[in-house]
Coordinates of N, CA and C in Angstrom, one line a residue:
X152 N 0.9 -0.5 0.0 CA -0.3 0.0 -0.1 C 0.5 1.4 0.1
X153 N 1.0 1.8 -0.8 CA 1.2 2.7 -0.9 C 0.1 4.3 -1.5
X154 N 1.5 5.9 -0.2 CA -0.5 6.9 -0.5 C 0.3 7.9 -1.0
X155 N -0.3 8.7 -2.2 CA 0.3 9.5 -2.7 C 1.1 11.1 -1.5
X156 N 2.7 11.2 -2.4 CA 2.6 12.6 -1.8 C 2.2 12.9 -1.7
X157 N 1.8 13.7 -2.6 CA 0.8 14.5 -2.5 C -0.6 15.6 -1.4
X158 N -1.6 14.8 -1.7 CA -2.4 14.7 -0.7 C -2.8 13.0 0.4
X159 N -1.8 12.3 0.7 CA -1.9 11.2 1.0 C -3.1 9.6 0.8
X160 N -3.9 9.7 0.2 CA -4.8 9.5 -0.7 C -4.1 8.3 -0.8
X161 N -4.9 6.9 -1.0 CA -4.7 5.8 -1.5 C -4.6 5.6 -3.0
X162 N -3.3 5.3 -3.1 CA -2.6 5.4 -5.4 C -3.5 4.0 -6.1
X163 N -3.5 3.8 -6.2 CA -4.5 3.2 -7.5 C -3.7 1.9 -8.2
X164 N -3.4 0.6 -8.6 CA -2.8 0.0 -10.1 C -2.7 0.6 -11.1
X165 N -2.7 1.3 -11.7 CA -3.3 0.8 -13.6 C -1.8 0.3 -14.4
X166 N -2.4 -0.4 -15.3 CA -1.6 -0.4 -17.0 C -2.1 -0.5 -17.7
X167 N -1.6 -0.1 -18.6 CA -2.0 1.7 -20.0 C -1.3 0.2 -21.0
X168 N -0.4 -0.8 -19.9 CA -0.6 -1.5 -21.2 C 1.4 -1.2 -21.4
X169 N 1.8 -0.6 -22.1 CA 3.8 0.3 -21.3 C 3.7 -0.9 -20.3
X170 N 3.0 -0.4 -18.8 CA 4.3 0.0 -17.8 C 2.7 -0.2 -16.8
X171 N 2.8 0.1 -15.7 CA 2.4 -0.1 -14.5 C 2.2 1.3 -13.9
X172 N 1.5 2.2 -12.9 CA 1.6 2.9 -12.7 C 0.5 2.5 -11.6
X173 N 1.2 3.8 -10.8 CA -0.3 3.6 -9.5 C -0.3 5.0 -9.2
X174 N -1.4 4.9 -9.7 CA -2.6 6.9 -10.0 C -3.4 7.1 -8.4
X175 N -3.0 8.7 -8.1 CA -4.0 8.7 -7.3 C -5.4 9.1 -7.9
X176 N -6.4 8.9 -7.7 CA -7.5 9.5 -8.0 C -8.3 11.0 -7.5
X177 N -7.1 12.0 -6.4 CA -8.4 12.7 -6.2 C -6.6 14.5 -6.8
X178 N -6.0 13.9 -7.4 CA -5.3 14.5 -8.0 C -3.9 14.1 -8.5
X179 N -3.4 14.8 -9.8 CA -3.2 13.9 -10.7 C -1.5 13.4 -10.4
X180 N -1.1 12.8 -9.3 CA 0.2 12.3 -8.2 C 0.2 10.4 -9.7
X181 N 1.3 10.0 -9.8 CA 1.2 9.5 -10.5 C 2.6 9.0 -10.0
X182 N 3.1 7.1 -9.7 CA 3.9 6.7 -9.0 C 3.9 5.6 -10.1
X183 N 5.8 5.9 -10.7 CA 6.0 4.6 -11.5 C 6.8 3.4 -11.6
X184 N 6.1 2.5 -11.8 CA 6.9 0.7 -11.4 C 7.3 0.1 -11.5
X185 N 8.8 0.0 -11.7 CA 10.4 0.3 -12.8 C 10.4 -0.2 -11.8
X186 N 10.7 -1.3 -10.7 CA 10.2 -2.7 -10.6 C 10.0 -2.7 -9.6
X187 N 9.5 -4.2 -8.7 CA 8.8 -5.2 -8.0 C 9.0 -4.3 -6.3
X188 N 7.3 -3.8 -5.9 CA 7.4 -3.5 -5.1 C 7.1 -5.2 -3.7
X189 N 7.9 -6.2 -2.8 CA 6.9 -7.2 -2.1 C 7.5 -6.3 -1.1
X190 N 6.6 -7.4 0.0 CA 7.2 -7.0 1.4 C 6.5 -8.0 2.0
X191 N 7.0 -8.3 3.2 CA 6.2 -10.0 3.7 C 6.0 -9.6 4.5
X192 N 5.2 -9.5 5.1 CA 4.5 -9.5 6.8 C 3.7 -11.1 6.8
X193 N 4.6 -11.2 8.4 CA 4.6 -12.7 9.4 C 3.9 -12.5 10.4
X194 N 2.9 -13.5 10.5 CA 1.7 -13.4 11.9 C 2.2 -13.0 13.2
X195 N 1.9 -12.8 13.9 CA 2.4 -13.3 15.2 C 1.8 -13.6 16.2
X196 N 1.6 -14.6 16.3 CA 0.3 -14.6 18.0 C 1.3 -15.0 19.2
X197 N -0.2 -13.5 19.6 CA 1.0 -13.2 20.5 C -0.2 -14.4 21.9
X198 N 0.5 -14.6 23.1 CA -0.3 -15.8 24.6 C -0.7 -14.5 25.0
X199 N -2.0 -14.6 25.4 CA -2.6 -13.8 26.2 C -2.1 -13.4 27.2
X200 N -2.3 -12.7 28.1 CA -1.7 -12.5 29.9 C -2.5 -13.3 30.7
X201 N -1.9 -12.9 31.5 CA -2.2 -14.0 32.7 C -4.0 -13.4 33.3
X202 N -5.3 -12.9 33.7 CA -6.7 -12.9 34.2 C -6.1 -11.6 35.1
X203 N -5.8 -10.8 35.2 CA -5.7 -10.1 36.7 C -7.0 -9.6 36.8
X204 N -7.9 -10.1 38.3 CA -9.8 -8.9 38.1 C -9.0 -8.5 39.4
X205 N -9.6 -6.8 39.3 CA -9.1 -6.0 40.4 C -10.2 -5.3 39.4
X206 N -10.1 -3.4 39.8 CA -10.6 -2.9 39.8 C -12.4 -2.3 40.1
X207 N -12.2 -1.0 38.7 CA -13.6 0.1 38.8 C -14.6 -1.4 37.8
X208 N -13.9 -2.6 37.0 CA -14.8 -3.7 35.8 C -15.4 -4.9 36.4
X209 N -14.7 -5.2 37.5 CA -14.6 -6.2 38.3 C -16.1 -6.2 38.8
X210 N -17.5 -8.2 38.8 CA -18.3 -7.6 39.2 C -18.5 -8.2 40.1
X211 N -19.2 -8.6 40.6 CA -19.5 -10.0 41.9 C -20.8 -11.1 40.9
X212 N -20.7 -12.6 40.4 CA -22.0 -13.2 40.3 C -22.3 -14.3 40.9
X213 N -23.8 -14.8 40.5 CA -23.9 -16.1 41.9 C -23.2 -17.1 40.5
X214 N -22.4 -18.0 41.1 CA -21.4 -18.3 40.0 C -21.1 -19.2 40.7
X215 N -21.3 -20.7 40.9 CA -20.7 -21.7 40.6 C -19.8 -22.2 40.3
X216 N -18.4 -22.4 41.3 CA -17.9 -22.6 40.6 C -16.9 -23.9 40.5
X217 N -15.8 -23.7 39.0 CA -16.2 -25.6 38.5 C -15.5 -27.0 39.0
X218 N -14.3 -25.9 40.5 CA -13.4 -26.8 41.5 C -13.9 -26.8 42.5
X219 N -13.8 -26.0 43.0 CA -14.8 -26.5 43.9 C -16.1 -25.7 45.1
X220 N -17.2 -25.7 43.7 CA -18.7 -25.4 44.3 C -19.1 -23.9 44.8
X221 N -17.8 -22.8 45.4 CA -18.1 -21.6 46.1 C -18.9 -21.3 45.5
X222 N -20.0 -21.0 45.5 CA -21.1 -19.9 44.7 C -21.5 -18.5 44.6
X223 N -20.3 -17.9 44.9 CA -19.1 -16.7 44.6 C -18.1 -17.2 43.4
X224 N -18.9 -15.9 42.0 CA -17.1 -15.7 41.3 C -17.4 -14.0 40.7
X225 N -16.2 -13.9 41.0 CA -16.0 -12.2 40.5 C -15.8 -12.7 38.6
X226 N -16.6 -12.0 37.9 CA -16.6 -12.2 36.1 C -16.3 -10.5 35.9
X227 N -15.8 -10.9 34.2 CA -15.3 -9.8 33.4 C -16.2 -10.2 32.1
X228 N -16.7 -9.6 31.1 CA -16.5 -9.4 30.0 C -15.8 -8.8 29.2
X229 N -15.3 -9.8 27.9 CA -13.8 -8.7 26.8 C -14.5 -9.9 25.6
X230 N -13.7 -8.6 24.7 CA -14.3 -8.6 23.7 C -13.2 -10.0 22.8
X231 N -13.6 -10.9 22.9 CA -12.2 -11.7 22.3 C -12.2 -12.2 20.8
X232 N -13.8 -12.5 20.1 CA -14.0 -12.5 18.6 C -14.1 -11.2 18.0
X233 N -14.8 -11.3 16.5 CA -15.0 -10.7 15.8 C -16.0 -9.9 16.5
X234 N -16.4 -8.9 16.3 CA -17.0 -7.7 16.6 C -18.6 -8.0 16.5
X235 N -19.2 -9.2 16.1 CA -20.6 -9.3 15.4 C -20.7 -11.1 16.4
X236 N -19.8 -11.4 16.7 CA -20.2 -12.4 17.7 C -20.0 -11.9 19.5
X237 N -20.7 -12.9 19.9 CA -20.9 -12.5 21.1 C -19.4 -12.1 22.8
X238 N -19.5 -11.5 23.6 CA -18.4 -10.6 23.9 C -18.8 -12.0 25.4
X239 N -17.1 -12.4 25.4 CA -16.6 -13.5 26.6 C -16.7 -13.3 27.6
X240 N -17.6 -14.0 28.4 CA -17.2 -14.2 29.5 C -16.7 -14.2 30.8
X241 N -15.5 -14.2 31.9 CA -14.8 -15.0 32.2 C -15.2 -14.7 33.6
X242 N -14.8 -15.9 34.2 CA -14.8 -15.7 36.1 C -13.9 -16.4 36.8
X243 N -14.0 -15.8 38.2 CA -12.7 -16.0 38.9 C -13.1 -16.5 40.1
X244 N -13.7 -18.2 40.7 CA -13.6 -18.2 41.5 C -13.0 -16.8 43.2
X245 N -14.4 -16.7 44.5 CA -12.6 -16.0 44.8 C -12.7 -16.6 46.2
X246 N -13.0 -18.0 46.7 CA -12.0 -18.6 47.6 C -10.9 -19.1 46.2
X247 N -10.7 -19.7 45.3 CA -9.6 -20.9 45.5 C -8.9 -20.0 43.7
X248 N -10.4 -19.3 43.8 CA -9.2 -18.5 42.5 C -8.8 -19.3 40.5
X249 N -10.2 -20.6 40.8 CA -10.3 -20.5 39.3 C -11.1 -19.8 38.4
X250 N -10.5 -20.1 37.4 CA -10.2 -19.2 36.2 C -11.1 -20.5 35.7
X251 N -12.6 -20.4 35.1 CA -12.7 -20.4 34.3 C -13.3 -19.2 33.1
X252 N -14.3 -19.9 31.9 CA -15.0 -18.6 31.2 C -16.1 -19.2 30.0
X253 N -17.3 -18.6 30.3 CA -18.9 -18.7 29.7 C -18.5 -18.0 28.3

């Protein structure tokens, strides 16, 4: 992706038969492609940080712990998937600190 040097709009690839150019649709700027432009990006996977509970976003909820059967758990909601998917709810037992998600 190359931006126009004048107005910073995205340049559009055009081929007139003789050469390839990147043209700005907002102004007369033309970038001649004399060599291949190749950029490789490697996706880096990130490991999630340990869930830290506490602070103003923490809420207590009547949920049964999967390990010690305690009836109270703290929870926090996070958007872990795309925006059109529901939020993920992370729970943490107030007694044994076991963490699970729903």
